[in-house]
Every structure is written in structure tokens, then in C-alpha cells.
Amino acid sequence: SQTIHQWPATLVQPVGSPLSLECTVEGTSNPNLYWYRQAAGRGLQLLFYSVGIGQISSEVPQNLSASRPQDRQFILSSKKLLLSDSGFYLCAWSVFGTGGNVLTFGAGSRLTVL
Amino acid sequence: GENVEQHSSTLSVQEGDSAVIKCTYSDSASNYFPWYKQELGKGPQLIIDIRSNVGEKKDQRIAVTLNKTAKHFSLHITETQPEDSAVYFCAASIGNAGNMLTFGGGTRLMVKP
């Protein structure tokens, strides 16, 4: 069966520090991978998605970047965090061509920037 | 592009009553409509979905209805229980167009014991 792992689960970082959140998927090949952000009490904002290794599409211009060094690995990064980067970050995957866009989310990473 | 609206940001019901959460979408080409449940501090989990070739789908206490003409779809939860309390997200997409879901803003359901 497919599983998705996301870490760290919780992170407290000072303003101006770097960020790295990692996501890996097991049990599937060539998944579409996604990073979403959820501000407190708000909806889901798509940040990045990837259809293959090294292929990244950005939905919202911002202080963050994403990379996909391996088929089932997706990394969210920042060189210098801002207060506004605080939020709940969710990695998700789906498989293209199933006839439906079934997204499966990870457990999330809660980032607090102080 | 697609725009999905959830009509209520919060909904409060008494335990045992039914709850209905409504969403509207803008793109008539959308043909896949999932619902996600997000419990506090966790990632959203798919609870039910419907494709545009059917008007209703049911799974135990939850059901989803779709009105393609009016471009709206609803989540129905019967005999609500305290563990149904969560944030529910609706979404829409075109099934063969690259897996991009557009989410609604979420509805916080509170089931009072």
C-alpha cells in the first residue's frame, strides 16, 4: 500500500533562518507531488506541484522553493524565513491517469516563525 | 480557472441531527468532486467523492449529491456524532486534465453532545 511521510512534524524557527521540509512517498511510482500551505483557520493554498524529477511548477510567488531530487521525494525550502511563512504545510501525492484526482495528504508540518 | 465556494465557514448541530455542507463550482467541465475531512492538527483525509456521471453516492452515514445544472454539490452527514466534528473541504477538478484540484475554503462542523 502507498504511504506518505512528512517531517519534521513541528518546527519553530527564527526569522531569517533557513527551512527544509521533506516528504517521501512509498508504494507508488511517478506520483504527482504537491506542497500546500494552510494558515491558521484558513483553507488550502497550493504552493508547488511536480509531475516528475526536477519538474517544479510554482503557483504562488513567494519566499519558498521546492525541489524533487528523486521520484518519490519532495522538498520545500527557504533561504530566509519570514514571519508570514508560519503555517501548516502539507505534502500530498496523486497518480496521473486514474480518471480522478485523488489526492492523499501527509500528516503535515507545523512551522512557527518567531 | 475553476472557483469553488463553500457556503458556510462554520456549522453547528446537535448530536444525532443531520448536517449538510454545500459547495458551488464555476467550471462546467469539472467532473470530479471529492470531500476531505481534516481533524485538528492532521492532514485532510478523503471521505467520499463523486464523479459527474452520477447524481448521488452514499457510504454509511455520509452521502454526496451533485447537481450539474446548477453546478453545486453537497455533503450530507446523518446521525451526527461528536467525532464528526472537523473541518470539511470540498473540491472540484477536471478528471483528465492533470490532477489539479481546486478546494473550497472549508467548513468547520461542530457537533454538540
Coordinates of N, CA and C in Angstrom, one line a residue:
Chain A
S1 N 0.8 -1.2 0.0 CA 0.0 0.0 0.0 C 0.9 1.2 0.0
Q2 N 0.3 2.3 -0.4 CA 1.0 3.6 -0.5 C 1.0 4.3 0.8
T3 N 2.1 4.9 1.2 CA 2.2 5.7 2.4 C 3.0 7.0 2.0
I4 N 2.7 8.0 2.8 CA 3.4 9.3 2.6 C 3.9 9.7 4.0
H5 N 5.2 10.1 4.0 CA 5.8 10.6 5.2 C 6.3 12.0 5.1
Q6 N 6.1 12.7 6.1 CA 6.4 14.2 6.1 C 7.1 14.5 7.4
W7 N 8.3 15.2 7.3 CA 9.0 15.6 8.6 C 9.8 16.9 8.4
P8 N 10.0 17.6 9.5 CA 9.6 17.3 10.8 C 8.1 17.6 11.0
A9 N 7.5 17.1 12.1 CA 6.1 17.4 12.3 C 5.9 18.8 12.9
T10 N 6.8 19.2 13.6 CA 6.7 20.6 14.2 C 8.1 21.3 14.2
L11 N 8.1 22.5 13.9 CA 9.3 23.3 13.7 C 9.1 24.7 14.2
V12 N 10.0 25.2 15.0 CA 10.0 26.6 15.4 C 11.3 27.2 15.0
Q13 N 11.2 28.2 14.2 CA 12.4 28.8 13.6 C 12.4 30.3 13.7
P14 N 13.6 30.9 13.9 CA 13.6 32.4 14.0 C 13.6 33.0 12.6
V15 N 13.1 34.2 12.5 CA 13.0 35.0 11.3 C 14.5 35.0 10.7
G16 N 14.5 34.8 9.3 CA 15.8 34.9 8.7 C 16.6 33.6 8.6
S17 N 16.1 32.6 9.3 CA 16.8 31.3 9.3 C 16.3 30.5 8.1
P18 N 17.0 29.4 7.6 CA 16.6 28.6 6.5 C 15.6 27.6 6.9
L19 N 15.0 27.0 5.9 CA 14.0 25.9 6.1 C 14.1 24.8 5.2
S20 N 13.9 23.6 5.7 CA 13.8 22.4 4.8 C 12.8 21.5 5.4
L21 N 11.7 21.2 4.6 CA 10.7 20.2 5.0 C 10.8 19.1 3.9
E22 N 10.7 17.9 4.4 CA 10.9 16.8 3.5 C 9.7 15.9 3.4
C23 N 9.4 15.4 2.3 CA 8.3 14.5 2.1 C 8.7 13.3 1.2
T24 N 8.4 12.1 1.6 CA 8.6 10.9 0.7 C 7.4 10.1 0.6
V25 N 7.3 9.4 -0.5 CA 6.1 8.6 -0.8 C 6.6 7.2 -1.0
E26 N 5.9 6.2 -0.5 CA 6.3 4.8 -0.7 C 5.1 4.1 -1.4
G27 N 5.5 3.1 -2.2 CA 4.5 2.2 -2.7 C 3.9 2.6 -4.0
T28 N 4.5 3.6 -4.7 CA 3.9 4.1 -6.0 C 5.1 4.6 -6.8
S29 N 4.9 4.7 -8.1 CA 5.9 5.2 -9.0 C 5.4 6.4 -9.7
N30 N 6.3 7.3 -10.1 CA 5.9 8.5 -10.9 C 4.7 9.3 -10.3
P31 N 4.6 9.5 -9.0 CA 3.5 10.2 -8.5 C 3.6 11.7 -8.8
N32 N 2.5 12.4 -8.9 CA 2.5 13.8 -8.8 C 2.6 14.2 -7.4
L33 N 3.4 15.2 -7.1 CA 3.7 15.6 -5.7 C 3.3 17.1 -5.5
Y34 N 2.8 17.4 -4.4 CA 2.3 18.7 -4.1 C 2.7 19.2 -2.7
W35 N 2.9 20.6 -2.6 CA 3.0 21.2 -1.3 C 1.9 22.2 -1.2
Y36 N 1.2 22.1 -0.1 CA 0.1 23.1 0.2 C 0.5 23.8 1.5
R37 N -0.1 25.0 1.7 CA 0.1 25.6 3.0 C -1.3 26.0 3.5
Q38 N -1.5 25.9 4.8 CA -2.7 26.2 5.4 C -2.4 27.2 6.6
A39 N -2.8 28.4 6.4 CA -2.7 29.4 7.5 C -3.8 29.1 8.6
A40 N -3.6 29.5 9.8 CA -4.4 29.2 10.9 C -5.9 29.5 10.6
G41 N -6.7 28.4 10.6 CA -8.2 28.6 10.4 C -8.5 28.9 9.0
R42 N -7.6 28.7 8.1 CA -7.9 29.0 6.7 C -7.9 27.8 5.8
G43 N -8.1 28.0 4.5 CA -8.2 26.9 3.5 C -6.8 26.5 3.1
L44 N -6.8 25.7 2.0 CA -5.6 25.1 1.5 C -5.1 25.9 0.3
Q45 N -3.9 26.3 0.4 CA -3.3 27.1 -0.7 C -2.2 26.2 -1.4
L46 N -2.3 26.0 -2.6 CA -1.3 25.2 -3.4 C -0.1 26.1 -3.6
L47 N 1.1 25.6 -3.2 CA 2.3 26.3 -3.4 C 3.1 25.8 -4.6
F48 N 3.3 24.5 -4.6 CA 4.1 23.9 -5.7 C 3.5 22.5 -6.1
Y49 N 3.7 22.1 -7.3 CA 3.4 20.8 -7.7 C 4.5 20.3 -8.7
S50 N 4.7 19.0 -8.7 CA 5.7 18.4 -9.6 C 5.2 17.1 -10.2
V51 N 5.4 17.0 -11.5 CA 5.0 15.8 -12.3 C 6.1 14.9 -12.6
G52 N 7.3 15.3 -12.1 CA 8.5 14.4 -12.4 C 9.7 15.0 -11.7
I53 N 10.8 14.2 -11.8 CA 12.1 14.6 -11.2 C 12.5 15.9 -11.8
G54 N 12.8 16.9 -11.0 CA 13.4 18.1 -11.5 C 12.3 19.0 -12.1
Q55 N 11.1 18.6 -12.1 CA 10.0 19.4 -12.7 C 9.1 20.0 -11.6
I56 N 9.2 21.4 -11.5 CA 8.5 22.1 -10.4 C 7.7 23.2 -11.0
S57 N 6.5 23.3 -10.6 CA 5.6 24.4 -11.0 C 5.2 25.2 -9.8
S58 N 5.4 26.5 -9.8 CA 5.0 27.3 -8.7 C 3.7 28.0 -8.9
E59 N 2.8 27.9 -7.9 CA 1.5 28.5 -8.0 C 1.5 29.9 -7.5
V60 N 2.3 30.2 -6.5 CA 2.3 31.5 -5.8 C 3.7 32.0 -5.6
P61 N 4.0 33.1 -6.2 CA 5.4 33.7 -6.0 C 5.6 34.0 -4.5
Q62 N 6.7 33.6 -4.0 CA 6.9 33.8 -2.5 C 8.4 33.5 -2.2
N63 N 8.5 33.4 -0.9 CA 9.8 33.2 -0.3 C 10.3 31.8 -0.2
L64 N 9.5 30.9 -0.8 CA 9.8 29.5 -0.7 C 10.2 28.9 -2.1
S65 N 10.8 27.7 -2.0 CA 11.1 27.0 -3.3 C 10.9 25.5 -3.0
A66 N 10.9 24.7 -4.1 CA 10.7 23.3 -3.9 C 11.6 22.6 -4.9
S67 N 12.0 21.4 -4.5 CA 12.8 20.6 -5.3 C 12.4 19.1 -5.3
R68 N 12.7 18.4 -6.3 CA 12.3 17.0 -6.4 C 13.6 16.2 -6.9
P69 N 14.5 15.9 -6.0 CA 15.7 15.2 -6.4 C 15.5 13.8 -6.8
Q70 N 14.5 13.1 -6.3 CA 14.2 11.7 -6.6 C 12.7 11.6 -6.9
D71 N 12.4 10.5 -7.5 CA 11.0 10.3 -8.0 C 10.0 10.4 -6.9
R72 N 10.3 10.0 -5.7 CA 9.3 9.9 -4.6 C 9.7 10.8 -3.4
Q73 N 10.5 11.9 -3.7 CA 11.0 12.8 -2.7 C 10.7 14.2 -3.1
F74 N 10.1 15.0 -2.2 CA 9.8 16.4 -2.5 C 10.2 17.2 -1.3
I75 N 10.9 18.3 -1.6 CA 11.5 19.1 -0.5 C 11.0 20.5 -0.7
L76 N 10.6 21.1 0.4 CA 10.2 22.5 0.5 C 11.3 23.3 1.3
S77 N 11.8 24.4 0.7 CA 12.9 25.1 1.3 C 12.7 26.6 1.3
S78 N 13.4 27.2 2.2 CA 13.5 28.7 2.1 C 14.9 29.1 2.6
K79 N 15.5 30.1 2.0 CA 16.8 30.6 2.5 C 16.7 31.5 3.7
K80 N 15.6 32.3 3.7 CA 15.4 33.2 4.9 C 13.9 33.2 5.2
L81 N 13.5 32.7 6.3 CA 12.1 32.7 6.7 C 11.6 34.1 7.1
L82 N 10.3 34.3 6.7 CA 9.6 35.5 7.2 C 8.5 35.1 8.2
L83 N 8.1 36.1 9.0 CA 7.0 35.8 9.9 C 5.8 35.2 9.2
S84 N 5.5 35.7 8.0 CA 4.3 35.3 7.2 C 4.5 33.8 6.7
D85 N 5.6 33.2 6.8 CA 5.8 31.8 6.4 C 5.2 30.8 7.4
S86 N 4.8 31.3 8.6 CA 4.2 30.4 9.6 C 3.0 29.8 9.0
G87 N 2.8 28.5 9.4 CA 1.6 27.8 8.9 C 1.7 26.3 9.0
F88 N 0.7 25.7 8.5 CA 0.7 24.2 8.5 C 1.0 23.8 7.0
Y89 N 2.1 23.1 6.8 CA 2.5 22.7 5.5 C 2.1 21.2 5.2
L90 N 1.5 21.0 4.1 CA 1.0 19.7 3.8 C 1.6 19.2 2.5
C91 N 2.2 18.0 2.5 CA 2.6 17.4 1.3 C 1.5 16.4 0.8
A92 N 1.3 16.2 -0.5 CA 0.3 15.3 -1.0 C 0.8 14.7 -2.3
W93 N 0.2 13.6 -2.6 CA 0.6 12.9 -3.9 C -0.7 12.4 -4.6
S94 N -0.6 12.2 -5.9 CA -1.6 11.6 -6.7 C -1.0 11.0 -7.9
V95 N -1.7 10.1 -8.5 CA -1.1 9.4 -9.7 C -1.9 9.8 -10.9
F96 N -1.3 10.3 -11.9 CA -1.9 10.8 -13.1 C -2.6 9.6 -13.9
G97 N -3.7 9.9 -14.4 CA -4.3 9.0 -15.3 C -5.3 8.0 -14.6
T98 N -5.6 8.2 -13.4 CA -6.5 7.3 -12.7 C -8.0 7.6 -13.1
G99 N -8.2 8.7 -13.8 CA -9.5 9.1 -14.1 C -10.2 9.9 -13.0
G100 N -9.4 10.1 -12.0 CA -9.9 11.0 -10.9 C -8.7 11.6 -10.2
N101 N -8.8 12.7 -9.6 CA -7.6 13.4 -9.0 C -7.6 13.1 -7.5
V102 N -7.4 11.9 -7.1 CA -7.4 11.5 -5.7 C -6.1 11.9 -5.0
L103 N -6.2 13.0 -4.3 CA -5.0 13.5 -3.5 C -5.0 12.8 -2.2
T104 N -3.8 12.3 -1.8 CA -3.6 11.8 -0.5 C -2.6 12.7 0.2
F105 N -3.0 13.2 1.4 CA -2.2 14.1 2.1 C -1.3 13.4 3.2
G106 N -0.2 14.0 3.5 CA 0.6 13.6 4.6 C 0.0 14.2 5.9
A107 N 0.7 14.0 7.0 CA 0.2 14.4 8.3 C 0.5 15.9 8.6
G108 N 1.3 16.5 7.8 CA 1.5 17.9 7.9 C 2.8 18.3 8.8
S109 N 3.3 19.5 8.5 CA 4.4 20.0 9.3 C 4.0 21.4 9.8
R110 N 4.0 21.6 11.1 CA 3.6 22.9 11.6 C 4.8 23.8 11.8
L111 N 4.9 24.9 11.1 CA 6.0 25.8 11.2 C 5.6 27.1 11.9
T112 N 6.3 27.4 12.9 CA 6.2 28.7 13.6 C 7.4 29.5 13.4
V113 N 7.3 30.7 12.9 CA 8.4 31.6 12.7 C 8.3 32.7 13.7
L114 N 9.4 32.9 14.5 CA 9.3 33.9 15.6 C 10.2 35.0 15.3
Chain B
G1 N -10.1 30.0 -14.7 CA -10.0 28.7 -14.0 C -11.1 28.4 -13.1
E2 N -11.1 27.3 -12.5 CA -12.2 26.9 -11.6 C -12.2 27.7 -10.3
N3 N -13.4 27.9 -9.8 CA -13.6 28.6 -8.5 C -14.6 27.8 -7.7
V4 N -14.2 27.4 -6.5 CA -15.1 26.6 -5.6 C -15.4 27.3 -4.4
E5 N -16.7 27.5 -4.1 CA -17.2 28.2 -2.9 C -17.9 27.3 -1.9
Q6 N -17.5 27.4 -0.7 CA -18.2 26.7 0.4 C -19.1 27.7 1.1
H7 N -20.4 27.4 1.2 CA -21.4 28.4 1.6 C -21.2 28.9 3.0
S8 N -20.8 28.0 3.9 CA -20.7 28.3 5.3 C -19.3 28.0 5.8
S9 N -18.7 28.9 6.6 CA -17.4 28.7 7.2 C -17.6 27.8 8.4
T10 N -18.7 27.9 9.1 CA -19.0 27.1 10.3 C -20.4 26.6 10.3
L11 N -20.6 25.4 10.9 CA -21.9 24.8 11.0 C -21.9 24.1 12.4
S12 N -23.0 24.4 13.2 CA -23.1 23.7 14.5 C -24.4 22.9 14.5
V13 N -24.3 21.7 14.9 CA -25.5 20.9 15.0 C -25.5 20.1 16.3
Q14 N -26.7 19.6 16.7 CA -26.8 18.8 17.9 C -26.5 17.3 17.5
E15 N -25.8 16.6 18.4 CA -25.6 15.2 18.2 C -26.9 14.5 17.8
G16 N -26.7 13.7 16.7 CA -27.9 12.9 16.3 C -28.6 13.6 15.1
D17 N -28.5 14.9 15.0 CA -29.1 15.6 13.9 C -28.3 15.4 12.6
S18 N -28.8 15.9 11.5 CA -28.1 15.8 10.2 C -27.4 17.1 9.9
A19 N -26.3 17.0 9.2 CA -25.6 18.2 8.7 C -25.4 18.2 7.2
V20 N -25.6 19.3 6.6 CA -25.4 19.5 5.2 C -24.5 20.6 4.9
I21 N -23.4 20.3 4.1 CA -22.4 21.3 3.7 C -22.5 21.5 2.2
K22 N -22.7 22.7 1.8 CA -22.9 23.0 0.3 C -21.8 23.7 -0.3
C23 N -21.5 23.3 -1.6 CA -20.4 23.9 -2.4 C -21.0 24.2 -3.8
T24 N -20.5 25.3 -4.3 CA -20.7 25.6 -5.7 C -19.4 25.7 -6.5
Y25 N -19.5 25.4 -7.8 CA -18.3 25.4 -8.6 C -18.6 26.2 -9.9
S26 N -17.6 26.7 -10.6 CA -17.8 27.6 -11.7 C -17.6 26.9 -13.1
D27 N -16.7 26.0 -13.2 CA -16.3 25.4 -14.4 C -17.2 24.2 -14.8
S28 N -18.0 24.3 -15.8 CA -18.9 23.2 -16.2 C -18.2 22.0 -16.7
A29 N -16.9 22.1 -17.0 CA -16.1 21.0 -17.4 C -15.6 20.1 -16.2
S30 N -15.7 20.6 -15.0 CA -15.3 19.8 -13.8 C -16.2 18.6 -13.7
N31 N -15.5 17.5 -13.4 CA -16.3 16.2 -13.4 C -15.9 15.3 -12.2
Y32 N -15.1 15.8 -11.3 CA -14.7 15.0 -10.2 C -14.8 15.9 -8.9
F33 N -15.5 15.4 -7.9 CA -15.8 16.2 -6.7 C -15.6 15.4 -5.4
P34 N -14.4 15.6 -4.8 CA -14.1 14.9 -3.6 C -14.4 15.8 -2.4
W35 N -14.6 15.1 -1.2 CA -14.8 15.8 0.1 C -13.7 15.2 1.0
Y36 N -13.0 16.2 1.7 CA -12.0 15.8 2.6 C -12.4 16.3 4.0
K37 N -12.0 15.5 5.0 CA -12.2 15.8 6.4 C -10.9 16.0 7.1
Q38 N -10.7 17.1 7.8 CA -9.5 17.4 8.5 C -9.7 17.6 9.9
E39 N -9.2 16.7 10.7 CA -9.3 16.8 12.2 C -8.1 17.7 12.6
L40 N -8.3 18.2 13.8 CA -7.3 19.1 14.4 C -5.9 18.6 14.4
G41 N -5.0 19.4 13.7 CA -3.6 19.0 13.7 C -3.2 17.9 12.8
K42 N -4.1 17.5 11.9 CA -3.8 16.4 11.0 C -4.0 16.8 9.5
G43 N -3.6 16.0 8.6 CA -3.8 16.3 7.2 C -5.2 15.9 6.8
P44 N -5.7 16.5 5.8 CA -7.1 16.2 5.3 C -7.1 14.7 4.8
Q45 N -8.2 14.1 5.0 CA -8.4 12.7 4.6 C -9.7 12.6 3.7
L46 N -9.5 12.0 2.5 CA -10.6 11.8 1.6 C -11.7 10.9 2.3
I47 N -12.9 11.4 2.3 CA -14.0 10.6 2.9 C -15.0 10.1 1.9
I48 N -15.2 10.9 0.8 CA -16.1 10.4 -0.2 C -15.9 11.3 -1.4
D49 N -16.2 10.7 -2.6 CA -16.1 11.5 -3.8 C -17.1 11.1 -4.8
I50 N -17.4 11.9 -5.8 CA -18.4 11.6 -6.8 C -18.0 12.1 -8.1
R51 N -18.3 11.4 -9.1 CA -18.0 11.8 -10.5 C -19.3 12.3 -11.2
S52 N -19.1 13.0 -12.2 CA -20.3 13.7 -12.8 C -21.3 12.8 -13.5
N53 N -20.9 11.5 -13.6 CA -21.9 10.6 -14.3 C -22.9 10.1 -13.3
V54 N -22.8 10.5 -12.1 CA -23.8 10.1 -11.1 C -24.3 11.3 -10.3
G55 N -25.5 11.2 -9.8 CA -26.1 12.3 -9.0 C -26.0 12.2 -7.5
E56 N -25.7 11.0 -7.1 CA -25.7 10.8 -5.6 C -24.8 9.5 -5.3
K57 N -24.1 9.6 -4.2 CA -23.3 8.5 -3.7 C -23.4 8.5 -2.2
K58 N -23.5 7.3 -1.7 CA -23.7 7.1 -0.2 C -22.7 6.1 0.3
D59 N -22.2 6.4 1.5 CA -21.4 5.5 2.2 C -21.7 5.6 3.7
Q60 N -22.5 4.6 4.2 CA -23.0 4.6 5.6 C -23.6 5.9 5.9
R61 N -23.1 6.7 6.9 CA -23.8 7.9 7.3 C -23.5 9.1 6.5
I62 N -22.6 9.0 5.5 CA -22.3 10.2 4.7 C -22.8 9.9 3.2
A63 N -23.2 11.0 2.6 CA -23.6 11.0 1.2 C -23.2 12.3 0.5
V64 N -23.1 12.2 -0.8 CA -22.8 13.4 -1.6 C -23.8 13.5 -2.7
T65 N -24.3 14.6 -3.0 CA -25.2 14.8 -4.1 C -24.6 15.9 -5.0
L66 N -24.9 15.7 -6.3 CA -24.4 16.6 -7.3 C -25.5 17.1 -8.2
N67 N -25.6 18.4 -8.4 CA -26.5 19.0 -9.4 C -25.7 19.7 -10.5
K68 N -25.5 19.0 -11.6 CA -24.6 19.6 -12.6 C -25.2 20.8 -13.3
T69 N -26.5 20.9 -13.4 CA -27.2 22.0 -14.0 C -26.9 23.3 -13.2
A70 N -27.1 23.1 -11.9 CA -26.9 24.3 -11.0 C -25.4 24.4 -10.6
K71 N -24.6 23.5 -10.9 CA -23.2 23.5 -10.5 C -23.0 23.6 -9.0
H72 N -23.7 22.7 -8.3 CA -23.4 22.7 -6.9 C -23.5 21.2 -6.4
F73 N -22.8 21.0 -5.3 CA -22.7 19.6 -4.7 C -22.7 19.8 -3.2
S74 N -23.2 18.8 -2.5 CA -23.4 18.9 -1.1 C -22.9 17.6 -0.4
L75 N -22.5 17.8 0.8 CA -22.1 16.6 1.7 C -23.2 16.5 2.8
H76 N -23.7 15.3 2.9 CA -24.8 15.1 3.9 C -24.3 14.1 5.0
I77 N -24.3 14.5 6.2 CA -24.0 13.5 7.3 C -25.2 13.3 8.2
T78 N -25.6 12.1 8.3 CA -26.8 11.8 9.1 C -26.3 11.3 10.5
E79 N -27.2 11.4 11.5 CA -27.0 10.9 12.8 C -25.6 11.3 13.3
T80 N -25.3 12.6 13.3 CA -24.0 13.1 13.6 C -23.5 12.7 15.0
Q81 N -22.2 12.5 15.1 CA -21.6 12.1 16.4 C -20.5 13.1 16.7
P82 N -20.1 13.2 17.9 CA -19.0 14.2 18.3 C -17.8 14.0 17.4
E83 N -17.5 12.8 17.1 CA -16.2 12.6 16.2 C -16.4 13.0 14.8
D84 N -17.6 13.5 14.4 CA -17.7 14.1 13.1 C -17.2 15.6 13.1
S85 N -17.0 16.1 14.3 CA -16.5 17.5 14.4 C -15.1 17.6 13.7
A86 N -15.0 18.5 12.8 CA -13.8 18.6 12.0 C -14.0 19.7 11.0
V87 N -13.0 20.0 10.2 CA -13.2 20.9 9.1 C -13.3 20.1 7.8
Y88 N -14.3 20.4 7.0 CA -14.6 19.7 5.8 C -14.3 20.6 4.6
F89 N -13.6 20.0 3.6 CA -13.3 20.7 2.4 C -13.9 20.0 1.2
C90 N -14.5 20.8 0.4 CA -15.0 20.3 -0.9 C -13.9 20.7 -2.0
A91 N -13.9 20.0 -3.1 CA -13.0 20.3 -4.2 C -13.6 19.9 -5.5
A92 N -13.1 20.4 -6.6 CA -13.5 20.1 -7.9 C -12.3 20.0 -8.9
S93 N -12.5 19.2 -9.9 CA -11.4 19.2 -10.9 C -12.0 18.6 -12.2
I94 N -11.2 18.7 -13.2 CA -11.5 18.0 -14.5 C -10.6 16.8 -14.5
G95 N -11.3 15.6 -14.5 CA -10.6 14.4 -14.2 C -9.4 14.1 -15.1
N96 N -9.5 14.5 -16.4 CA -8.4 14.1 -17.3 C -7.4 15.3 -17.6
A97 N -7.4 16.2 -16.8 CA -6.6 17.4 -17.1 C -5.5 17.7 -16.0
G98 N -4.9 16.6 -15.6 CA -3.6 16.9 -14.9 C -3.7 16.9 -13.4
N99 N -4.8 16.4 -12.9 CA -4.9 16.2 -11.4 C -4.9 17.5 -10.6
M100 N -5.3 18.6 -11.1 CA -5.4 19.8 -10.3 C -6.7 20.0 -9.6
L101 N -6.8 19.9 -8.3 CA -8.0 20.1 -7.6 C -8.0 21.6 -7.1
T102 N -9.2 22.1 -7.2 CA -9.5 23.4 -6.6 C -10.3 23.2 -5.4
F103 N -9.9 23.7 -4.2 CA -10.5 23.5 -3.0 C -11.4 24.7 -2.6
G104 N -12.5 24.3 -1.9 CA -13.3 25.4 -1.2 C -12.5 25.8 0.0
G105 N -13.1 26.8 0.7 CA -12.4 27.4 1.9 C -12.5 26.6 3.2
G106 N -13.4 25.6 3.2 CA -13.5 24.8 4.4 C -14.7 25.2 5.2
T107 N -15.3 24.2 5.8 CA -16.4 24.4 6.8 C -16.1 23.7 8.1
R108 N -16.1 24.4 9.1 CA -15.9 23.8 10.4 C -17.2 23.3 11.0
L109 N -17.3 22.0 11.1 CA -18.5 21.4 11.7 C -18.3 21.1 13.2
M110 N -19.2 21.6 14.0 CA -19.2 21.3 15.4 C -20.4 20.5 15.8
V111 N -20.2 19.4 16.3 CA -21.4 18.5 16.8 C -21.4 18.6 18.3
K112 N -22.5 19.2 18.8 CA -22.6 19.4 20.2 C -23.3 18.2 20.9
P113 N -22.7 17.6 22.0 CA -23.2 16.4 22.6 C -24.5 16.8 23.4

